[in-house]
Short mmCIF file of C-alpha atoms and ligand atoms in Angstrom, two decimals:
data_model
loop_
_atom_site.label_atom_id
_atom_site.label_comp_id
_atom_site.label_asym_id
_atom_site.label_seq_id
_atom_site.Cartn_x
_atom_site.Cartn_y
_atom_site.Cartn_z
CA MET A 1 178.92 89.75 145.93
CA ALA A 2 177.00 93.05 145.97
CA SER A 3 174.13 93.06 148.43
CA ALA A 4 170.72 92.39 146.88
CA TYR A 5 169.40 95.56 148.45
CA SER A 6 170.72 98.96 149.41
CA LEU A 7 169.51 101.65 151.80
CA ALA A 8 169.57 105.41 151.28
CA TRP A 9 168.65 107.96 153.94
CA ASP A 10 166.74 111.26 153.81
CA VAL A 11 165.82 110.87 150.16
CA SER A 12 164.02 113.43 147.98
CA LEU A 13 160.88 111.97 146.42
CA ARG A 14 160.43 114.68 143.78
CA ASP A 15 161.48 112.34 140.96
CA ARG A 16 159.84 109.33 142.57
CA ASN A 17 156.21 110.49 142.38
CA THR A 18 154.40 111.60 139.24
CA PHE A 19 152.78 114.53 141.11
CA HIS A 20 156.43 115.72 141.46
CA LEU A 21 155.78 116.67 145.08
CA ASP A 22 158.81 117.78 146.98
CA ALA A 23 158.40 115.34 149.87
CA ARG A 24 161.24 113.37 151.46
CA ALA A 25 161.51 109.87 152.87
CA HIS A 26 163.47 108.90 155.94
CA CYS A 27 164.73 105.84 154.05
CA VAL A 28 164.47 104.22 150.63
CA ALA A 29 165.41 100.56 150.16
CA THR A 30 166.21 99.53 146.61
CA VAL A 31 165.76 95.80 146.14
CA ARG A 32 167.40 94.14 143.15
CA ASP A 33 166.29 90.60 143.96
CA ALA A 34 162.96 89.85 145.64
CA THR A 35 164.48 86.87 147.49
CA ALA A 36 166.33 89.49 149.58
CA LEU A 37 163.06 90.78 151.10
CA PRO A 38 163.21 88.64 154.28
CA SER A 39 166.73 89.88 155.08
CA LEU A 40 165.73 93.48 154.28
CA LEU A 41 162.71 93.24 156.58
CA ALA A 42 164.93 91.79 159.32
CA ASP A 43 167.56 94.53 158.93
CA PRO A 44 168.04 96.19 162.36
CA ALA A 45 168.28 99.59 160.65
CA LEU A 46 164.59 99.32 159.74
CA ARG A 47 163.37 98.18 163.16
CA ASN A 48 160.05 99.85 164.12
CA LEU A 49 159.90 101.86 160.87
CA PRO A 50 156.66 101.90 158.87
CA LEU A 51 157.28 100.26 155.47
CA MET A 52 155.61 100.98 152.19
CA VAL A 53 156.27 99.78 148.67
CA LEU A 54 156.80 102.55 146.13
CA GLY A 55 156.98 101.58 142.48
CA ALA A 56 156.95 104.36 139.88
CA GLY A 57 155.01 106.62 142.27
CA SER A 58 152.25 107.07 139.69
CA ASN A 59 149.31 106.38 141.99
CA VAL A 60 150.27 108.06 145.22
CA LEU A 61 149.73 111.47 146.83
CA PHE A 62 152.28 112.33 149.50
CA ALA A 63 150.10 114.48 151.74
CA THR A 64 152.96 114.97 154.15
CA ASP A 65 156.31 116.69 153.68
CA ARG A 66 158.12 113.69 155.06
CA PHE A 67 157.49 109.95 155.12
CA GLU A 68 159.01 108.85 158.43
CA GLY A 69 159.51 105.28 157.34
CA CYS A 70 161.16 103.18 154.67
CA LEU A 71 159.94 103.04 151.10
CA ILE A 72 160.72 99.77 149.36
CA HIS A 73 161.49 100.01 145.67
CA LEU A 74 161.70 96.78 143.68
CA GLN A 75 164.04 96.97 140.72
CA CYS A 76 163.86 93.39 139.45
CA ASP A 77 162.50 93.53 135.92
CA SER A 78 162.69 90.38 133.86
CA ALA A 79 159.84 88.84 131.87
CA ARG A 80 159.68 85.33 130.43
CA ILE A 81 157.20 82.92 128.91
CA VAL A 82 156.89 79.95 131.26
CA ASP A 83 154.22 77.95 129.43
CA ASP A 84 152.81 78.06 125.91
CA ASP A 85 150.23 75.78 124.27
CA GLY A 86 150.13 77.74 121.00
CA GLU A 87 146.82 79.39 121.89
CA HIS A 88 147.74 80.96 125.20
CA ALA A 89 151.02 81.72 126.91
CA LEU A 90 151.75 82.15 130.57
CA VAL A 91 154.11 85.06 131.18
CA HIS A 92 156.01 85.56 134.44
CA VAL A 93 156.88 89.22 135.00
CA ASP A 94 158.93 90.68 137.84
CA ALA A 95 157.26 93.48 139.80
CA GLY A 96 159.76 96.12 138.67
CA PHE A 97 159.09 95.74 134.91
CA GLU A 98 157.69 99.00 133.54
CA TRP A 99 154.04 98.46 132.57
CA ASP A 100 154.00 100.18 129.17
CA ALA A 101 157.22 98.43 128.14
CA LEU A 102 155.54 95.16 129.12
CA VAL A 103 152.62 95.91 126.80
CA ASP A 104 155.13 96.21 123.93
CA TRP A 105 157.03 93.11 125.10
CA THR A 106 153.83 91.02 124.94
CA LEU A 107 152.95 92.36 121.48
CA ASP A 108 156.51 91.60 120.29
CA HIS A 109 156.00 88.02 121.47
CA GLY A 110 152.74 87.68 119.50
CA LEU A 111 150.58 87.93 122.62
CA GLN A 112 147.53 90.14 122.98
CA GLY A 113 145.10 91.37 125.60
CA LEU A 114 147.10 94.19 127.17
CA GLU A 115 146.85 96.57 124.17
CA ASN A 116 143.94 98.51 125.73
CA LEU A 117 146.14 99.14 128.77
CA ALA A 118 148.95 100.81 126.79
CA LEU A 119 150.68 103.90 128.21
CA ILE A 120 149.47 103.41 131.78
CA PRO A 121 152.33 104.66 133.95
CA GLY A 122 153.71 102.43 136.69
CA GLN A 123 155.33 99.08 137.33
CA ALA A 124 153.89 95.64 136.57
CA GLY A 125 153.79 94.82 140.29
CA ALA A 126 151.36 97.68 140.90
CA ALA A 127 148.95 96.54 138.17
CA PRO A 128 147.03 93.99 140.29
CA ILE A 129 146.87 96.26 143.34
CA GLN A 130 144.28 98.60 141.92
CA ASN A 131 143.36 96.23 139.08
CA ILE A 132 144.35 98.80 136.47
CA GLY A 133 141.76 99.33 133.81
CA ALA A 134 141.23 101.44 130.72
CA TYR A 135 139.34 101.44 127.43
CA GLY A 136 137.10 98.49 128.31
CA VAL A 137 139.71 96.15 129.85
CA GLU A 138 140.84 95.42 133.41
CA VAL A 139 144.12 93.60 134.01
CA GLY A 140 142.46 91.16 136.45
CA LYS A 141 141.00 89.37 133.45
CA PHE A 142 144.51 88.30 132.37
CA ILE A 143 146.12 87.68 135.72
CA ALA A 144 146.69 84.00 136.46
CA ALA A 145 148.50 84.56 139.76
CA VAL A 146 150.28 87.15 141.86
CA HIS A 147 153.50 86.31 143.73
CA VAL A 148 153.93 88.11 147.03
CA TYR A 149 155.90 88.21 150.21
CA ASP A 150 153.25 88.03 152.93
CA ARG A 151 154.48 90.05 155.92
CA GLN A 152 151.69 88.70 158.16
CA VAL A 153 152.99 85.13 157.95
CA ALA A 154 156.57 86.02 156.96
CA ALA A 155 156.51 83.76 153.89
CA VAL A 156 156.15 83.93 150.15
CA ASP A 157 152.75 83.14 148.66
CA ARG A 158 151.26 82.71 145.19
CA LEU A 159 147.69 83.97 144.99
CA THR A 160 145.70 82.60 142.08
CA ALA A 161 143.29 85.10 140.50
CA ALA A 162 140.33 83.82 142.54
CA ARG A 163 142.16 84.79 145.75
CA CYS A 164 142.99 88.29 144.50
CA GLY A 165 139.41 89.58 144.95
CA PHE A 166 139.54 91.78 141.86
CA GLY A 167 136.87 94.46 141.50
CA TYR A 168 136.67 97.89 139.90
CA ARG A 169 139.99 99.52 140.92
CA ASP A 170 140.08 97.07 143.83
CA SER A 171 141.76 93.89 145.09
CA VAL A 172 142.83 92.18 148.34
CA PHE A 173 146.17 93.96 147.92
CA LYS A 174 144.44 97.33 148.08
CA ARG A 175 142.16 96.33 150.94
CA GLU A 176 145.13 95.18 153.08
CA PRO A 177 147.73 97.63 151.79
CA ASP A 178 150.59 96.85 154.16
CA ARG A 179 150.28 93.10 154.27
CA ARG A 180 151.77 91.86 151.01
CA ILE A 181 154.66 92.94 148.82
CA VAL A 182 153.99 91.99 145.21
CA THR A 183 157.15 90.48 143.74
CA ALA A 184 155.90 89.18 140.36
CA ILE A 185 152.76 88.60 138.34
CA GLU A 186 151.74 85.78 136.00
CA LEU A 187 149.65 86.74 132.99
CA ARG A 188 147.75 84.31 130.78
CA LEU A 189 147.52 85.92 127.35
CA PRO A 190 145.94 84.71 124.10
CA ARG A 191 147.87 84.39 120.83
CA GLY A 192 144.84 85.31 118.72
CA GLY A 193 141.17 86.26 118.69
CA ALA A 194 139.31 89.53 118.45
CA THR A 195 140.57 92.67 120.15
CA ASN A 196 138.31 94.50 122.62
CA LEU A 197 136.62 97.50 120.99
CA ALA A 198 133.92 97.97 123.63
CA TYR A 199 135.05 101.54 124.36
CA ALA A 200 133.23 103.64 121.77
CA GLY A 201 136.15 106.00 121.08
CA LEU A 202 138.45 103.18 119.93
CA ASN A 203 136.67 102.52 116.65
CA GLU A 204 136.53 106.26 115.99
CA GLU A 205 140.25 106.58 116.66
CA LEU A 206 141.12 103.69 114.32
CA ALA A 207 138.96 105.36 111.66
CA ALA A 208 140.73 108.69 112.23
CA MET A 209 144.06 106.90 111.83
CA GLY A 210 143.14 106.05 108.25
CA GLY A 211 140.70 103.20 108.81
CA LEU A 212 143.22 100.88 110.43
CA ALA A 213 142.25 97.25 111.12
CA PRO A 214 141.72 96.54 114.84
CA THR A 215 144.89 94.45 115.27
CA PRO A 216 146.43 94.38 118.77
CA ARG A 217 149.22 96.73 117.67
CA ASN A 218 146.81 99.19 116.05
CA VAL A 219 144.57 99.16 119.13
CA ALA A 220 147.62 99.91 121.32
CA ALA A 221 148.52 102.81 119.00
CA ALA A 222 144.93 104.11 119.12
CA VAL A 223 144.86 103.90 122.92
CA ARG A 224 148.15 105.79 123.13
CA ARG A 225 146.79 108.55 120.89
CA ILE A 226 143.59 108.88 122.95
CA ARG A 227 145.51 108.97 126.23
CA GLN A 228 147.98 111.54 124.94
CA ARG A 229 145.14 113.76 123.80
CA LYS A 230 142.85 113.37 126.83
CA LEU A 231 145.16 113.08 129.82
CA PRO A 232 147.69 115.66 130.98
CA ASP A 233 151.30 114.49 130.64
CA PRO A 234 152.88 114.08 134.12
CA ALA A 235 156.18 115.32 132.65
CA ILE A 236 154.50 118.69 132.03
CA ALA A 237 151.89 118.88 134.83
CA GLY A 238 152.44 116.47 137.72
CA ASN A 239 149.47 114.17 138.24
CA ALA A 240 148.43 110.65 139.21
CA GLY A 241 145.84 110.01 136.48
CA SER A 242 142.25 109.81 137.65
CA PHE A 243 142.13 111.23 141.15
CA PHE A 244 138.70 109.77 141.96
CA LYS A 245 137.04 106.47 141.16
CA ASN A 246 133.88 106.60 139.09
CA PRO A 247 131.13 106.23 141.73
CA VAL A 248 129.13 103.00 141.69
CA ILE A 249 125.52 103.51 142.82
CA THR A 250 122.26 101.58 142.69
CA ARG A 251 120.29 101.53 139.46
CA ALA A 252 117.35 103.25 141.20
CA VAL A 253 119.51 106.18 142.34
CA ALA A 254 120.98 106.47 138.82
CA VAL A 255 117.49 106.67 137.30
CA GLU A 256 116.47 109.33 139.82
CA LEU A 257 119.62 111.40 139.19
CA GLN A 258 119.21 111.14 135.42
CA SER A 259 115.69 112.52 135.69
CA ARG A 260 117.03 115.56 137.55
CA PHE A 261 120.28 116.14 135.65
CA GLU A 262 119.88 116.13 131.91
CA GLY A 263 122.66 114.49 129.93
CA MET A 264 124.22 112.73 132.92
CA PRO A 265 126.29 109.80 131.57
CA VAL A 266 125.49 106.46 133.21
CA PHE A 267 127.49 103.30 132.50
CA PRO A 268 126.95 99.62 133.34
CA ALA A 269 128.64 98.35 136.52
CA SER A 270 129.70 94.83 137.49
CA THR A 271 126.20 93.84 138.71
CA ALA A 272 122.81 94.42 137.07
CA ALA A 273 121.55 96.26 140.16
CA GLU A 274 124.32 98.85 139.98
CA ARG A 275 125.42 101.66 137.67
CA LYS A 276 128.65 103.60 137.29
CA LEU A 277 128.63 107.40 137.04
CA SER A 278 131.28 109.55 135.40
CA ALA A 279 133.20 111.33 138.16
CA ALA A 280 134.70 113.65 135.51
CA TRP A 281 131.23 114.74 134.42
CA LEU A 282 130.07 115.35 138.00
CA ILE A 283 133.19 117.42 138.75
CA GLU A 284 132.87 119.40 135.54
CA GLN A 285 129.16 120.10 136.18
CA ALA A 286 130.03 121.30 139.69
CA GLY A 287 132.21 123.91 137.99
CA TRP A 288 135.69 122.64 138.83
CA ARG A 289 137.21 121.88 135.45
CA GLY A 290 140.25 124.14 135.06
CA PHE A 291 139.95 125.55 138.61
CA ARG A 292 143.33 126.63 139.97
CA GLU A 293 144.43 127.74 143.40
CA GLY A 294 148.14 128.47 143.53
CA ASP A 295 149.74 125.57 141.67
CA ALA A 296 147.11 123.00 142.69
CA ALA A 297 144.51 122.61 139.96
CA VAL A 298 141.78 120.53 138.42
CA SER A 299 143.05 119.81 134.93
CA ALA A 300 141.39 121.86 132.21
CA GLN A 301 142.06 118.90 129.90
CA HIS A 302 140.24 116.26 132.00
CA ALA A 303 138.20 117.11 135.09
CA LEU A 304 139.06 113.84 136.86
CA VAL A 305 142.76 114.66 137.04
CA LEU A 306 144.27 116.89 139.74
CA VAL A 307 147.50 118.53 138.63
CA ASN A 308 150.52 120.14 140.22
CA LEU A 309 151.35 123.07 137.96
CA GLY A 310 154.72 123.64 139.63
CA GLN A 311 155.16 124.14 143.35
CA ALA A 312 151.92 122.72 144.78
CA THR A 313 152.29 120.77 148.00
CA GLY A 314 150.62 117.50 148.96
CA PRO A 315 148.42 119.18 151.60
CA GLN A 316 147.27 121.78 149.02
CA LEU A 317 146.29 119.06 146.54
CA LEU A 318 144.54 117.10 149.27
CA ALA A 319 142.62 120.22 150.36
CA LEU A 320 141.55 120.82 146.76
CA ALA A 321 140.44 117.18 146.39
CA ARG A 322 138.34 117.47 149.55
CA ARG A 323 136.67 120.67 148.29
CA VAL A 324 135.87 119.04 144.95
CA ALA A 325 134.39 115.96 146.65
CA ALA A 326 132.35 118.09 149.09
CA SER A 327 130.88 120.14 146.28
CA VAL A 328 129.95 117.05 144.23
CA GLN A 329 128.36 115.59 147.37
CA GLU A 330 126.35 118.77 147.87
CA LYS A 331 125.17 119.11 144.27
CA PHE A 332 124.48 115.45 143.44
CA GLY A 333 124.41 113.62 146.79
CA VAL A 334 127.17 111.33 145.44
CA ALA A 335 130.35 110.49 147.36
CA LEU A 336 133.67 110.56 145.51
CA GLU A 337 136.40 108.19 146.65
CA PRO A 338 140.05 108.93 145.85
CA GLU A 339 141.81 106.49 143.56
CA PRO A 340 145.49 107.02 144.48
CA ARG A 341 146.97 106.02 147.78
CA ILE A 342 147.16 109.02 150.11
CA VAL A 343 150.23 109.02 152.39
CA SER A 344 149.68 109.50 155.31
CA ALA A 345 146.28 111.12 155.74
CA THR A 346 142.66 110.05 155.65
CA PHE A 347 140.51 111.56 152.96
N1 EPU B 1 133.96 113.76 130.92
C1 EPU B 1 133.57 115.02 131.31
N2 EPU B 1 134.53 115.97 131.52
C2 EPU B 1 135.85 115.71 131.38
C3 EPU B 1 136.27 114.42 130.97
C4 EPU B 1 135.29 113.43 130.77
O1 EPU B 1 132.39 115.29 131.47
O2 EPU B 1 136.68 116.63 131.61
C5 EPU B 1 132.93 112.71 130.77
C6 EPU B 1 132.55 112.43 129.35
O3 EPU B 1 131.12 112.31 129.32
C7 EPU B 1 133.17 111.07 129.08
C8 EPU B 1 133.15 110.43 130.45
O4 EPU B 1 133.37 111.51 131.34
O5 EPU B 1 132.40 110.34 128.19
C9 EPU B 1 134.23 109.38 130.64
O6 EPU B 1 135.51 109.95 130.39
P1 EPU B 1 136.75 109.04 129.98
O7 EPU B 1 136.39 108.17 128.84
O8 EPU B 1 137.96 109.91 129.84
O9 EPU B 1 136.94 108.06 131.21
P2 EPU B 1 136.91 108.27 132.77
O10 EPU B 1 135.72 107.53 133.29
O11 EPU B 1 137.02 109.68 133.16
C10 EPU B 1 138.22 106.06 133.23
C11 EPU B 1 139.40 105.63 134.03
C12 EPU B 1 140.69 106.04 133.34
C13 EPU B 1 140.74 105.39 131.97
C14 EPU B 1 139.49 105.83 131.18
C15 EPU B 1 139.38 105.16 129.83
C16 EPU B 1 138.64 105.61 136.34
C17 EPU B 1 138.72 106.25 137.68
N3 EPU B 1 139.34 106.19 135.37
O12 EPU B 1 138.23 107.49 133.21
O13 EPU B 1 141.79 105.56 134.11
O14 EPU B 1 141.91 105.74 131.27
O15 EPU B 1 138.30 105.49 131.93
O16 EPU B 1 138.93 103.86 129.98
O17 EPU B 1 137.98 104.58 136.20
C18 EPU B 1 143.30 106.16 135.85
O18 EPU B 1 142.78 105.28 136.53
O19 EPU B 1 144.25 106.85 136.29
C19 EPU B 1 142.79 106.43 134.51
C20 EPU B 1 143.26 107.41 133.74
#
C-alpha cells in the first residue's frame, strides 16, 4: 500500500504561496490521510525540524528565502453530511477541501450560510484558524467543531465551537500556532431562512445584477462579483488579501479621531465599548494607495492589499508593510497588526 504521506526535499514555494515569493523549504510533507500524522511526526527524518502546516499558502508571507523546517500539506479533501434534521445539516469537511469549492458544494446540497464567504482563497482547514470573514459573516458562526491533532498532548482532539475562542480574525488556533494541526471541520448549516445582507454593497450589487432576489446562490454570485472588482487577483499580482486587520479601538478614541479626521469610516465592533476602523482608509489617507518600490507595492485597487508585481522578495514586502504601519501610527496614533502569518520574522 502506498504510504499515507510523502516527503520532498529542497522544495520551491513559488507556486505554494499566493504572494508567489520565490522562497524554498527544506522539506515538504504531503499527507493524504490525516491518521498518518502521528507516524509522520515520529519520522526520524523530521527529528528536530520546525514544523508548520501550509495549506493553499493564501495567508502567509515568507519573509525569509528559506524555511529550514518541514511544511505539512494536507491533501485529504472529502466532504459529507453526517446529520440532517431537515432544518439544519451537519457537514464534516476534511482540511484539504478547497474553500470556494466547498461553498458551491454546500449550495448544491441545499445548504446556506457560506454564500457571503464565496471566493475566499485557501483550504477549509485554514478557515477556523483566522476565523475567515467577509461581507458581514464570519465562519465561526457556522462551525460546530474543529478536529485537530494536538502536538502538545500527542493525541487527536475535537474542539467544539466554544473551545475555539473565535474573535475577529482570531481563534485559539491562531494564538497557539504550532500546537494543533487542523484535520477537519464540522459545519452546522441551515436549509432555509433569510440570507445575510448586512453589508451595504450586497443589495446594491444584486440590484446592479438586474434586481436579483437575495437567494443564497445569488448572494454568492454578488459576493464573487464584488471581490473580483475590489481585490487584486493573486494570479496577476501576488497577494494574501488584506495585509492588516482593521484596528479595533475604544469608542472614545474613535469619537476623538472622527472629530479630527473628517469622513473617517467607523464600524461597530464585537462589544459596545469598541469600534472598528477601516485600515484601508487609514492607509489610503496616509498616501500609500498605489505606492510602489521595485515590485513590492500597495495595491492601487485596494489599499489594504500588498502586492508582488513580479520579483518582489519577502523581506521587501515586509519592509514596505512596516513603513506603511509606521506612517499610519504617526498620522493617526493607531497601530496596524498584520493579518497573514509572517514566516519567520516578527513584525
Ligand atoms: N477603503 C478605502 N480605500 C481602499 C479600500 C477601501 O478607503 O482602497 C475604505 C472604504 O471606506 C470602504 C472601507 O474601506 O468602505 C471598507 O472596505 P472593504 O469593504 O473593501 O472592506 P475591508 O474592511 O477593507 C474587510 C476584510 C476583507 C473582506 C471585506 C469585505 C479585514 C482585514 N478584511 O476588508 O477580508 O473581504 O472586509 O467584508 O477584515 C481578507 O481578510 O483577506 C479580506 C479580503
